[in-house]
Amino acid sequence: MATPSAWTDIEEEFFRCSICLEIYKDPKLLPCLHRYCKECLERIIVGLTDIRCPLCQDETKIPVEGVDGYKTDFHMNGLLQFIHLQKSAGNKEMRECIGCTSHSEVSAYCFKCRDFLCEKCHTIHLTNRTLADHKKKVLALKDFKAHNLKPSDLSTLTEAPRCHQHLDQASVICCVTCGNLPICMVCGTMGQHRDHEVYDVKL
Ligand SMILES: [Zn+2]
Ligand SMILES: [Zn+2]
Ligand SMILES: [Zn+2]
Ligand SMILES: [Zn+2]
Ligand SMILES: [Zn+2]
Ligand SMILES: [Zn+2]
């Protein structure tokens, strides 16, 4: 029988859509900042003009564009990519601490190292000055609240999404006209998207 592990907890709570109970596919954010798969939202809004968030019961008007009118959760998409990488590394190595390669229980995930840390290395991560830029990127497994995590919290943990045209530029805005495409400030103000409807990714 499988024992509960840090990994399972993350997967269960954090990356699972509460409508289909699967790992998010193309997560969209409702105005209440709860996220669901695009497909799931498409299924539940059929024939409706208002949507009630299954998690918080917040009721809002469905955008005229339908589900496409909701913001894409790029930060969650970024996380899902990390997790995909993690999974491909195989189950056993996945839960090994990257700091000391011990098999003791992991207690945190560092988004900078892109790997798990044991209690001891977690502490080192938080106190060692040479690892100062990791400090803000460490997610303690015990205190994350899956459904309460806001995109702004995630943005401090994950690398920012990139402009689809300039991969060296962080995407700070999103072009609604082009189907919620992540773009940089230059593209949004001077480039081909300057007359398009855009919104701030950071919310
Ligand atoms: Zn779903
Ligand atoms: Zn909600
Ligand atoms: Zn360790
Ligand atoms: Zn680290
Ligand atoms: Zn750009
Ligand atoms: Zn555009």
XYZ file of N, CA, C and O and ligand atoms in Angstrom:
818
model
N 0.840 -1.203 0.000
C 0.000 0.000 0.000
C 0.874 1.251 0.000
O 1.855 1.333 0.717
N 0.509 2.199 -0.808
C 1.311 3.426 -0.891
C 1.079 4.307 0.334
O -0.057 4.504 0.756
N 2.156 4.797 0.900
C 2.025 5.715 2.028
C 1.940 7.137 1.491
O 2.522 7.440 0.459
N 1.229 8.013 2.188
C 1.127 9.389 1.698
C 2.512 10.038 1.676
O 3.298 9.853 2.592
N 2.813 10.731 0.635
C 4.116 11.374 0.529
C 3.915 12.838 0.220
O 2.834 13.262 -0.153
N 4.977 13.591 0.365
C 4.916 15.014 0.048
C 4.454 15.192 -1.390
O 3.640 16.040 -1.698
N 4.996 14.343 -2.251
C 4.650 14.468 -3.659
C 3.158 14.268 -3.886
O 2.509 15.032 -4.564
N 2.619 13.205 -3.299
C 1.202 12.920 -3.481
C 0.361 14.083 -2.981
O -0.609 14.473 -3.609
N 0.759 14.652 -1.852
C 0.007 15.780 -1.308
C -0.040 16.935 -2.295
O -1.078 17.524 -2.522
N 1.112 17.247 -2.864
C 1.149 18.345 -3.827
C 0.223 18.034 -4.979
O -0.613 18.821 -5.367
N 0.398 16.842 -5.505
C -0.365 16.485 -6.685
C -1.859 16.498 -6.385
O -2.648 17.029 -7.141
N -2.219 15.923 -5.253
C -3.628 15.836 -4.899
C -4.272 17.203 -4.759
O -5.324 17.470 -5.293
N -3.621 18.070 -3.994
C -4.295 19.296 -3.606
C -4.067 20.453 -4.544
O -4.948 21.262 -4.779
N -2.881 20.525 -5.035
C -2.441 21.757 -5.631
C -2.699 21.813 -7.127
O -3.035 22.849 -7.670
N -2.545 20.687 -7.787
C -2.584 20.688 -9.242
C -3.851 20.061 -9.792
O -3.958 19.800 -10.966
N -4.787 19.808 -8.913
C -5.986 19.114 -9.329
C -7.166 20.067 -9.453
O -7.451 20.833 -8.543
N -7.841 19.981 -10.582
C -9.041 20.771 -10.820
C -10.159 20.163 -9.984
O -10.343 18.947 -9.987
N -10.900 20.985 -9.252
C -11.915 20.389 -8.387
C -13.207 20.062 -9.135
O -14.159 19.586 -8.532
N -13.246 20.300 -10.436
C -14.406 19.840 -11.211
C -14.154 18.424 -11.736
O -14.922 17.507 -11.482
N -13.046 18.227 -12.435
C -12.798 16.907 -13.039
C -11.875 16.047 -12.181
O -11.692 14.868 -12.452
N -11.280 16.646 -11.152
C -10.368 15.955 -10.243
C -9.126 15.419 -10.944
O -8.443 14.532 -10.443
N -8.840 15.971 -12.123
C -7.616 15.621 -12.840
C -6.637 16.787 -12.710
O -7.002 17.871 -12.271
N -5.376 16.543 -13.120
C -4.404 17.628 -13.176
C -4.932 18.677 -14.173
O -5.450 18.324 -15.220
N -4.802 19.961 -13.801
C -5.326 21.038 -14.649
C -4.877 20.922 -16.098
O -3.700 20.676 -16.370
N -5.806 21.151 -17.000
C -5.456 21.292 -18.412
C -5.869 22.690 -18.834
O -7.037 23.040 -18.736
N -4.928 23.512 -19.257
C -5.209 24.875 -19.686
C -6.032 25.631 -18.632
O -7.163 26.038 -18.891
N -5.473 25.806 -17.416
C -6.250 26.412 -16.334
C -6.664 27.857 -16.606
O -5.877 28.657 -17.086
N -7.924 28.151 -16.304
C -8.478 29.496 -16.448
C -8.869 30.012 -15.068
O -9.312 29.245 -14.214
N -8.721 31.324 -14.876
C -9.040 31.927 -13.582
C -10.409 32.587 -13.612
O -10.688 33.410 -14.473
N -11.234 32.251 -12.646
C -12.499 32.963 -12.476
C -12.206 34.274 -11.741
O -11.134 34.439 -11.171
N -13.161 35.213 -11.728
C -12.923 36.485 -11.025
C -12.584 36.282 -9.544
O -11.896 37.098 -8.939
N -13.047 35.184 -8.936
C -12.743 34.914 -7.529
C -11.343 34.323 -7.373
O -10.922 34.014 -6.260
N -10.620 34.138 -8.488
C -9.260 33.615 -8.525
C -9.170 32.113 -8.271
O -8.090 31.583 -8.045
N -10.282 31.425 -8.318
C -10.208 29.966 -8.326
C -9.996 29.522 -9.765
O -10.480 30.156 -10.692
N -9.242 28.443 -9.918
C -8.906 28.013 -11.273
C -9.498 26.648 -11.602
O -9.605 25.781 -10.750
N -9.880 26.513 -12.862
C -10.435 25.257 -13.383
C -9.942 25.071 -14.809
O -9.560 26.038 -15.465
N -9.979 23.810 -15.293
C -9.611 23.566 -16.688
C -10.558 24.324 -17.608
O -11.739 24.462 -17.315
N -10.015 24.744 -18.732
C -10.827 25.415 -19.738
C -12.003 24.515 -20.143
O -13.145 24.943 -20.172
N -11.690 23.252 -20.427
C -12.728 22.305 -20.858
C -13.826 22.130 -19.817
O -14.999 22.039 -20.155
N -13.427 22.072 -18.549
C -14.409 21.880 -17.480
C -15.360 23.065 -17.416
O -16.566 22.891 -17.261
N -14.798 24.271 -17.537
C -15.641 25.460 -17.494
C -16.584 25.463 -18.693
O -17.762 25.778 -18.567
N -16.059 25.085 -19.851
C -16.901 25.048 -21.046
C -18.088 24.117 -20.842
O -19.194 24.390 -21.284
N -17.820 23.011 -20.149
C -18.886 22.039 -19.911
C -19.951 22.590 -18.963
O -21.139 22.402 -19.190
N -19.519 23.279 -17.894
C -20.516 23.684 -16.895
C -21.250 24.979 -17.237
O -22.270 25.265 -16.642
N -20.755 25.755 -18.212
C -21.457 27.014 -18.505
C -22.487 26.875 -19.622
O -23.182 27.833 -19.941
N -22.587 25.699 -20.215
C -23.529 25.500 -21.319
C -24.937 25.951 -20.920
O -25.484 25.492 -19.917
N -25.485 26.882 -21.691
C -26.852 27.344 -21.469
C -27.017 28.322 -20.319
O -28.129 28.723 -20.001
N -25.911 28.716 -19.668
C -26.015 29.618 -18.519
C -25.555 31.033 -18.866
O -24.806 31.236 -19.822
N -26.011 32.006 -18.078
C -25.516 33.371 -18.230
C -24.642 33.747 -17.040
O -23.821 34.644 -17.109
N -24.831 33.037 -15.916
C -24.018 33.259 -14.728
C -23.344 31.950 -14.349
O -23.873 30.878 -14.617
N -22.188 32.090 -13.701
C -21.494 30.892 -13.234
C -21.304 31.006 -11.727
O -21.013 32.089 -11.215
N -21.531 29.902 -11.028
C -21.295 29.875 -9.593
C -20.039 29.048 -9.368
O -19.972 27.886 -9.758
N -19.023 29.659 -8.749
C -17.767 28.951 -8.521
C -18.024 27.751 -7.613
O -18.555 27.909 -6.517
N -17.669 26.543 -8.066
C -17.927 25.347 -7.254
C -17.215 25.378 -5.897
O -17.635 24.694 -4.968
N -16.155 26.155 -5.772
C -15.418 26.166 -4.509
C -15.929 27.205 -3.527
O -16.101 26.934 -2.352
N -16.167 28.434 -3.997
C -16.541 29.486 -3.047
C -17.969 29.988 -3.254
O -18.423 30.869 -2.534
N -18.660 29.435 -4.245
C -20.055 29.803 -4.528
C -20.217 31.242 -5.006
O -21.326 31.759 -5.055
N -19.121 31.896 -5.352
C -19.169 33.257 -5.862
C -19.859 33.232 -7.230
O -19.481 32.459 -8.103
N -20.896 34.077 -7.395
C -21.636 34.054 -8.645
C -21.292 35.262 -9.501
O -21.356 36.390 -9.038
N -20.889 35.018 -10.748
C -20.509 36.108 -11.647
C -21.080 35.868 -13.034
O -21.405 34.741 -13.395
N -21.170 36.956 -13.814
C -21.615 36.868 -15.201
C -20.557 36.153 -16.037
O -19.365 36.383 -15.866
N -20.992 35.305 -16.939
C -20.061 34.650 -17.852
C -19.703 35.657 -18.955
O -20.593 36.319 -19.492
N -18.415 35.818 -19.277
C -18.035 36.794 -20.312
C -18.716 36.475 -21.641
O -19.026 35.309 -21.913
N -18.939 37.511 -22.472
C -19.590 37.293 -23.768
C -18.794 36.326 -24.642
O -19.361 35.573 -25.426
N -17.465 36.329 -24.481
C -16.629 35.419 -25.276
C -16.665 34.003 -24.719
O -15.997 33.116 -25.236
N -17.398 33.793 -23.632
C -17.414 32.477 -23.003
C -16.142 32.269 -22.202
O -15.565 33.228 -21.683
N -15.687 31.027 -22.136
C -14.522 30.684 -21.317
C -13.258 31.423 -21.778
O -12.373 31.731 -20.985
N -13.188 31.737 -23.074
C -12.027 32.474 -23.588
C -11.892 33.847 -22.944
O -10.824 34.450 -22.974
N -12.976 34.339 -22.360
C -12.941 35.638 -21.704
C -12.253 35.607 -20.351
O -11.931 36.648 -19.787
N -12.019 34.414 -19.814
C -11.314 34.305 -18.537
C -9.814 34.304 -18.757
O -9.325 33.831 -19.783
N -9.098 34.818 -17.768
C -7.647 34.870 -17.875
C -7.044 33.468 -17.783
O -7.500 32.638 -17.006
N -6.030 33.248 -18.595
C -5.294 31.997 -18.512
C -4.345 32.088 -17.329
O -3.713 33.113 -17.114
N -4.268 31.026 -16.542
C -3.378 31.023 -15.389
C -1.976 30.588 -15.816
O -1.606 29.434 -15.719
N -1.201 31.563 -16.305
C 0.124 31.243 -16.828
C 1.069 30.725 -15.755
O 1.943 29.919 -16.020
N 0.878 31.217 -14.533
C 1.771 30.774 -13.472
C 1.536 29.309 -13.157
O 2.465 28.544 -12.957
N 0.265 28.930 -13.149
C -0.043 27.520 -12.928
C 0.480 26.693 -14.092
O 1.033 25.616 -13.899
N 0.350 27.220 -15.299
C 0.893 26.514 -16.456
C 2.396 26.290 -16.298
O 2.907 25.227 -16.615
N 3.086 27.316 -15.784
C 4.519 27.205 -15.551
C 4.823 26.111 -14.545
O 5.713 25.287 -14.740
N 4.038 26.087 -13.479
C 4.203 25.060 -12.450
C 3.975 23.668 -13.014
O 4.704 22.733 -12.712
N 2.948 23.561 -13.843
C 2.626 22.258 -14.416
C 3.790 21.748 -15.261
O 4.067 20.558 -15.294
N 4.481 22.691 -15.904
C 5.649 22.289 -16.692
C 6.755 21.750 -15.792
O 7.376 20.741 -16.092
N 6.976 22.434 -14.671
C 7.975 21.947 -13.714
C 7.624 20.537 -13.263
O 8.459 19.650 -13.206
N 6.363 20.382 -12.931
C 5.915 19.110 -12.394
C 6.062 18.006 -13.425
O 6.447 16.888 -13.113
N 5.798 18.363 -14.664
C 5.963 17.393 -15.729
C 7.416 16.929 -15.782
O 7.703 15.744 -15.890
N 8.332 17.886 -15.656
C 9.758 17.559 -15.630
C 10.072 16.646 -14.456
O 10.778 15.652 -14.578
N 9.523 17.020 -13.309
C 9.750 16.240 -12.099
C 9.294 14.800 -12.266
O 9.981 13.865 -11.890
N 8.120 14.664 -12.847
C 7.552 13.331 -12.991
C 8.398 12.480 -13.924
O 8.587 11.292 -13.697
N 8.903 13.113 -14.972
C 9.684 12.358 -15.942
C 10.990 11.868 -15.330
O 11.630 10.958 -15.839
N 11.393 12.475 -14.224
C 12.616 12.034 -13.555
C 12.399 10.707 -12.825
O 13.338 10.080 -12.367
N 11.163 10.283 -12.726
C 10.873 8.995 -12.095
C 10.570 9.148 -10.621
O 11.069 10.046 -9.958
N 9.769 8.267 -10.128
C 9.263 8.362 -8.770
C 10.313 8.384 -7.675
O 10.214 9.146 -6.738
N 11.299 7.525 -7.777
C 12.238 7.338 -6.686
C 13.111 8.574 -6.478
O 13.138 9.140 -5.397
N 13.766 9.012 -7.538
C 14.655 10.171 -7.437
C 13.890 11.428 -7.042
O 14.428 12.331 -6.445
N 12.637 11.459 -7.428
C 11.830 12.641 -7.232
C 11.774 13.093 -5.781
O 11.734 14.265 -5.497
N 11.732 12.171 -4.873
C 11.573 12.532 -3.474
C 12.888 12.548 -2.714
O 12.915 12.646 -1.512
N 13.971 12.423 -3.456
C 15.271 12.485 -2.823
C 15.626 13.960 -2.663
O 15.378 14.763 -3.556
N 16.194 14.305 -1.519
C 16.590 15.690 -1.304
C 17.735 16.029 -2.248
O 18.693 15.271 -2.374
N 17.651 17.188 -2.900
C 18.689 17.556 -3.855
C 19.935 18.063 -3.130
O 21.044 18.011 -3.650
N 19.746 18.537 -1.879
C 20.856 19.127 -1.149
C 21.850 18.105 -0.628
O 23.057 18.331 -0.625
N 21.363 16.976 -0.158
C 22.262 16.025 0.483
C 22.056 14.606 -0.039
O 22.660 13.672 0.444
N 21.188 14.454 -1.033
C 20.834 13.162 -1.608
C 20.503 12.100 -0.553
O 20.738 10.921 -0.742
N 19.961 12.562 0.574
C 19.509 11.612 1.583
C 18.106 11.155 1.206
O 17.420 11.803 0.421
N 17.681 10.066 1.779
C 16.336 9.586 1.488
C 15.362 9.955 2.590
O 14.288 9.398 2.679
N 15.781 10.899 3.437
C 14.876 11.321 4.500
C 13.700 12.072 3.879
O 13.765 12.539 2.745
N 12.651 12.210 4.642
C 11.428 12.810 4.131
C 11.660 14.247 3.668
O 12.311 15.023 4.355
N 11.133 14.596 2.519
C 11.314 15.960 2.025
C 10.269 16.877 2.655
O 9.159 16.445 2.953
N 10.653 18.143 2.872
C 9.725 19.051 3.545
C 9.447 20.316 2.746
O 8.625 21.129 3.129
N 10.159 20.508 1.635
C 9.949 21.721 0.853
C 10.310 21.485 -0.604
O 10.983 20.509 -0.940
N 9.847 22.404 -1.441
C 10.189 22.358 -2.851
C 10.801 23.695 -3.220
O 10.217 24.745 -2.952
N 12.003 23.669 -3.811
C 12.644 24.919 -4.234
C 12.453 25.075 -5.734
O 12.871 24.216 -6.510
N 11.809 26.181 -6.122
C 11.533 26.403 -7.532
C 12.772 26.855 -8.287
O 12.799 26.859 -9.503
N 13.781 27.286 -7.541
C 15.040 27.680 -8.161
C 15.855 26.418 -8.480
O 16.374 26.263 -9.566
N 15.956 25.537 -7.511
C 16.653 24.260 -7.724
C 15.795 23.308 -8.547
O 16.299 22.343 -9.100
N 14.496 23.588 -8.585
C 13.520 22.715 -9.225
C 13.571 21.309 -8.651
O 13.548 20.318 -9.379
N 13.700 21.247 -7.343
C 13.731 19.939 -6.704
C 13.313 20.024 -5.244
O 13.182 21.114 -4.699
N 13.133 18.851 -4.639
C 12.698 18.775 -3.254
C 13.871 18.887 -2.289
O 15.005 18.577 -2.630
N 13.569 19.332 -1.077
C 14.578 19.492 -0.034
C 14.114 18.798 1.239
O 12.925 18.815 1.563
N 15.078 18.222 1.972
C 14.733 17.637 3.264
C 14.687 18.762 4.303
O 15.071 19.895 4.026
N 14.239 18.440 5.496
C 14.111 19.422 6.568
C 15.417 20.185 6.792
O 15.445 21.407 6.883
N 16.517 19.438 6.847
C 17.820 20.031 7.142
C 18.247 20.999 6.030
O 18.645 22.134 6.285
N 18.147 20.555 4.799
C 18.560 21.399 3.668
C 17.592 22.561 3.453
O 17.973 23.622 2.972
N 16.354 22.354 3.812
C 15.355 23.415 3.764
C 15.807 24.563 4.669
O 15.812 25.730 4.277
N 16.232 24.209 5.881
C 16.723 25.204 6.837
C 17.958 25.913 6.291
O 18.081 27.137 6.383
N 18.868 25.141 5.706
C 20.072 25.730 5.115
C 19.681 26.718 4.015
O 20.209 27.827 3.934
N 18.709 26.323 3.206
C 18.227 27.177 2.125
C 17.736 28.519 2.652
O 17.904 29.548 2.026
N 17.085 28.495 3.804
C 16.497 29.714 4.344
C 17.503 30.591 5.074
O 17.274 31.774 5.277
N 18.629 30.005 5.487
C 19.570 30.780 6.290
C 20.881 31.090 5.569
O 21.533 32.081 5.874
N 21.278 30.246 4.616
C 22.544 30.447 3.925
C 22.494 31.680 3.019
O 21.617 31.806 2.172
N 23.455 32.583 3.188
C 23.431 33.831 2.426
C 23.698 33.627 0.940
O 23.208 34.368 0.110
N 24.501 32.621 0.610
C 24.790 32.405 -0.809
C 23.559 31.860 -1.540
O 23.512 31.842 -2.752
N 22.576 31.424 -0.774
C 21.352 30.916 -1.384
C 20.206 31.919 -1.239
O 19.037 31.566 -1.334
N 20.575 33.183 -1.027
C 19.570 34.218 -0.763
C 18.491 34.279 -1.846
O 17.311 34.466 -1.542
N 18.892 34.091 -3.097
C 17.880 34.188 -4.160
C 16.989 32.944 -4.239
O 16.013 32.919 -4.968
N 17.344 31.917 -3.477
C 16.478 30.733 -3.414
C 15.399 30.894 -2.357
O 14.345 30.288 -2.441
N 15.732 31.711 -1.365
C 14.867 31.855 -0.197
C 13.416 32.152 -0.578
O 12.492 31.544 -0.048
N 13.245 33.069 -1.517
C 11.893 33.460 -1.913
C 11.217 32.407 -2.779
O 10.039 32.491 -3.060
N 12.004 31.438 -3.241
C 11.466 30.450 -4.182
C 11.142 29.118 -3.512
O 10.872 28.137 -4.184
N 11.264 29.080 -2.193
C 11.030 27.820 -1.491
C 9.592 27.742 -0.984
O 9.103 28.644 -0.321
N 8.933 26.668 -1.339
C 7.569 26.436 -0.893
C 7.591 25.323 0.149
O 7.957 24.186 -0.150
N 7.255 25.673 1.397
C 7.205 24.657 2.451
C 5.969 23.799 2.231
O 4.874 24.315 2.055
N 6.164 22.497 2.211
C 5.055 21.612 1.856
C 3.954 21.605 2.906
O 2.807 21.351 2.604
N 4.324 21.922 4.140
C 3.314 21.831 5.188
C 2.337 23.010 5.185
O 1.212 22.872 5.614
N 2.781 24.174 4.694
C 1.868 25.305 4.855
C 1.278 25.883 3.570
O 0.776 26.981 3.560
N 1.352 25.122 2.492
C 0.648 25.681 1.345
C -0.825 25.294 1.411
O -1.185 24.213 1.830
N -1.638 26.249 1.035
C -3.078 26.014 0.995
C -3.475 26.050 -0.472
O -3.615 27.106 -1.062
N -3.640 24.875 -1.007
C -3.818 24.732 -2.451
C -4.767 25.742 -3.076
O -4.385 26.492 -3.955
N -5.988 25.792 -2.604
C -6.974 26.593 -3.315
C -6.922 28.064 -2.950
O -7.606 28.875 -3.540
N -6.128 28.400 -1.961
C -6.033 29.803 -1.570
C -4.848 30.507 -2.206
O -4.690 31.708 -2.067
N -3.994 29.739 -2.864
C -2.815 30.328 -3.470
C -3.228 31.200 -4.652
O -3.905 30.754 -5.556
N -2.817 32.464 -4.615
C -3.188 33.396 -5.679
C -2.117 33.398 -6.766
O -0.971 33.048 -6.499
N -2.485 33.837 -7.969
C -1.485 33.916 -9.036
C -0.295 34.775 -8.620
O 0.838 34.506 -8.994
N -0.559 35.807 -7.810
C 0.539 36.671 -7.387
C 1.499 35.933 -6.457
O 2.702 36.194 -6.455
N 0.976 34.987 -5.671
C 1.858 34.169 -4.825
C 2.722 33.276 -5.700
O 3.912 33.119 -5.480
N 2.081 32.690 -6.695
C 2.797 31.784 -7.581
C 3.869 32.515 -8.364
O 4.931 31.976 -8.634
N 3.590 33.768 -8.715
C 4.539 34.491 -9.554
C 5.849 34.741 -8.816
O 6.891 34.878 -9.434
N 5.804 34.778 -7.487
C 7.048 34.959 -6.755
C 7.819 33.647 -6.686
O 9.014 33.630 -6.471
N 7.134 32.541 -6.880
C 7.772 31.231 -6.790
C 8.278 30.722 -8.135
O 9.312 30.089 -8.228
N 7.530 30.997 -9.174
C 7.905 30.464 -10.481
C 8.565 31.549 -11.318
O 8.459 32.728 -11.027
N 9.228 31.128 -12.363
C 9.791 32.088 -13.300
C 8.621 32.725 -14.051
O 7.614 32.087 -14.311
N 8.768 33.985 -14.399
C 7.694 34.677 -15.093
C 7.491 34.080 -16.485
O 8.437 33.618 -17.104
N 6.249 34.091 -16.975
C 6.028 33.634 -18.345
C 6.728 34.564 -19.340
O 6.953 35.729 -19.042
N 7.089 34.029 -20.496
C 7.861 34.792 -21.488
C 6.962 35.325 -22.601
O 5.952 34.718 -22.936
N 7.409 36.444 -23.199
C 6.726 36.983 -24.376
C 6.836 35.951 -25.494
O 7.907 35.393 -25.714
N 5.739 35.705 -26.202
C 5.781 34.645 -27.212
C 6.681 35.019 -28.391
O 7.125 34.161 -29.136
N 6.962 36.319 -28.551
C 7.840 36.740 -29.647
C 9.269 36.972 -29.188
O 10.212 36.755 -29.929
N 9.414 37.473 -27.976
C 10.743 37.760 -27.441
C 10.956 36.885 -26.217
O 10.553 37.262 -25.119
N 11.562 35.734 -26.418
C 11.664 34.764 -25.326
C 12.582 35.232 -24.199
O 12.573 34.677 -23.108
N 13.377 36.283 -24.452
C 14.233 36.810 -23.394
C 13.491 37.838 -22.544
O 14.001 38.304 -21.541
N 12.266 38.197 -22.952
C 11.497 39.197 -22.214
C 10.405 38.535 -21.376
O 9.690 37.672 -21.878
N 10.288 38.979 -20.124
C 9.196 38.480 -19.293
C 7.880 39.001 -19.855
O 7.802 40.136 -20.307
N 6.874 38.151 -19.845
C 5.565 38.600 -20.290
C 4.856 39.256 -19.126
O 4.601 38.630 -18.108
N 4.574 40.548 -19.268
C 3.899 41.249 -18.181
C 2.447 41.518 -18.513
O 1.652 41.834 -17.649
N 2.113 41.398 -19.791
C 0.724 41.585 -20.193
C 0.295 40.458 -21.122
O 1.104 39.686 -21.614
N -0.996 40.418 -21.342
C -1.595 39.344 -22.084
C -2.509 39.977 -23.127
O -3.247 40.904 -22.805
N -2.444 39.515 -24.379
C -3.305 40.106 -25.403
C -4.596 39.302 -25.531
O -4.578 38.146 -25.931
N -5.700 39.945 -25.162
C -7.006 39.289 -25.211
C -7.429 39.081 -26.662
O -7.954 38.035 -27.033
N -7.151 40.090 -27.507
C -7.532 40.031 -28.917
C -6.928 38.806 -29.605
O -7.540 38.195 -30.467
N -5.716 38.446 -29.213
C -5.039 37.307 -29.832
C -5.213 36.031 -29.010
O -4.344 35.153 -29.021
N -6.285 35.936 -28.246
C -6.550 34.709 -27.499
C -5.672 34.557 -26.274
O -5.111 33.491 -26.035
N -5.552 35.630 -25.497
C -4.779 35.615 -24.251
C -3.317 35.220 -24.444
O -2.759 34.417 -23.705
N -2.717 35.777 -25.458
C -1.316 35.515 -25.765
C -0.415 36.285 -24.796
O -0.619 37.473 -24.586
N 0.597 35.615 -24.193
C 1.517 36.357 -23.324
C 2.467 37.222 -24.159
O 3.121 36.714 -25.064
N 2.518 38.506 -23.886
C 3.401 39.405 -24.637
C 4.156 40.323 -23.679
O 3.785 40.455 -22.515
N 5.225 40.959 -24.186
C 5.986 41.881 -23.351
C 5.445 43.299 -23.522
O 4.583 43.556 -24.353
N 5.966 44.225 -22.724
C 5.520 45.605 -22.749
C 5.722 46.239 -24.124
O 4.869 46.967 -24.616
N 6.869 45.948 -24.749
C 7.185 46.527 -26.062
C 6.150 46.089 -27.099
O 5.611 46.910 -27.849
N 5.855 44.791 -27.127
C 4.856 44.279 -28.072
C 3.493 44.919 -27.823
O 2.739 45.184 -28.750
N 3.190 45.164 -26.558
C 1.882 45.687 -26.194
C 1.726 47.171 -26.470
O 0.627 47.642 -26.745
N 2.837 47.924 -26.406
C 2.712 49.373 -26.554
C 3.161 49.869 -27.927
O 2.645 50.847 -28.438
N 4.148 49.178 -28.552
C 4.663 49.651 -29.837
C 4.544 48.608 -30.938
O 4.574 48.932 -32.114
N 4.434 47.353 -30.572
C 4.441 46.279 -31.561
C 3.079 46.034 -32.173
O 2.190 46.890 -32.131
N 2.930 44.839 -32.720
C 1.714 44.504 -33.464
C 0.457 44.453 -32.601
O -0.647 44.429 -33.115
N 0.628 44.422 -31.266
C -0.554 44.320 -30.396
C -0.988 45.668 -29.828
O -1.818 45.716 -28.935
N -0.381 46.772 -30.334
C -0.613 48.054 -29.663
C -2.076 48.502 -29.673
O -2.502 49.197 -28.772
N -2.853 48.089 -30.678
C -4.259 48.497 -30.695
C -5.177 47.410 -30.159
O -6.390 47.504 -30.236
N -4.565 46.356 -29.620
C -5.370 45.242 -29.110
C -5.745 45.452 -27.649
O -5.134 46.261 -26.954
N -6.732 44.678 -27.217
C -7.127 44.737 -25.812
C -6.160 43.865 -25.008
O -5.989 42.680 -25.301
N -5.512 44.455 -24.005
C -4.543 43.696 -23.210
C -4.882 43.810 -21.724
O -5.610 44.700 -21.316
N -4.367 42.878 -20.931
C -4.512 43.028 -19.487
C -3.217 42.653 -18.785
O -2.368 41.960 -19.337
N -3.085 43.122 -17.571
C -1.902 42.899 -16.763
C -1.906 41.475 -16.205
O -2.846 41.066 -15.548
N -0.858 40.718 -16.467
C -0.784 39.327 -16.012
C -0.757 39.241 -14.491
O -1.286 38.328 -13.887
N -0.131 40.238 -13.863
C 0.072 40.196 -12.411
C -1.214 40.376 -11.615
O -1.218 40.202 -10.414
N -2.293 40.746 -12.285
C -3.592 41.012 -11.662
C -3.542 42.218 -10.727
O -3.030 42.125 -9.638
Zn -10.922 20.126 -14.832
Zn -14.226 30.748 -6.313
Zn 18.837 17.264 2.371
Zn 17.159 26.145 -4.079
Zn 7.608 40.951 -27.009
Zn -2.722 40.967 -30.030
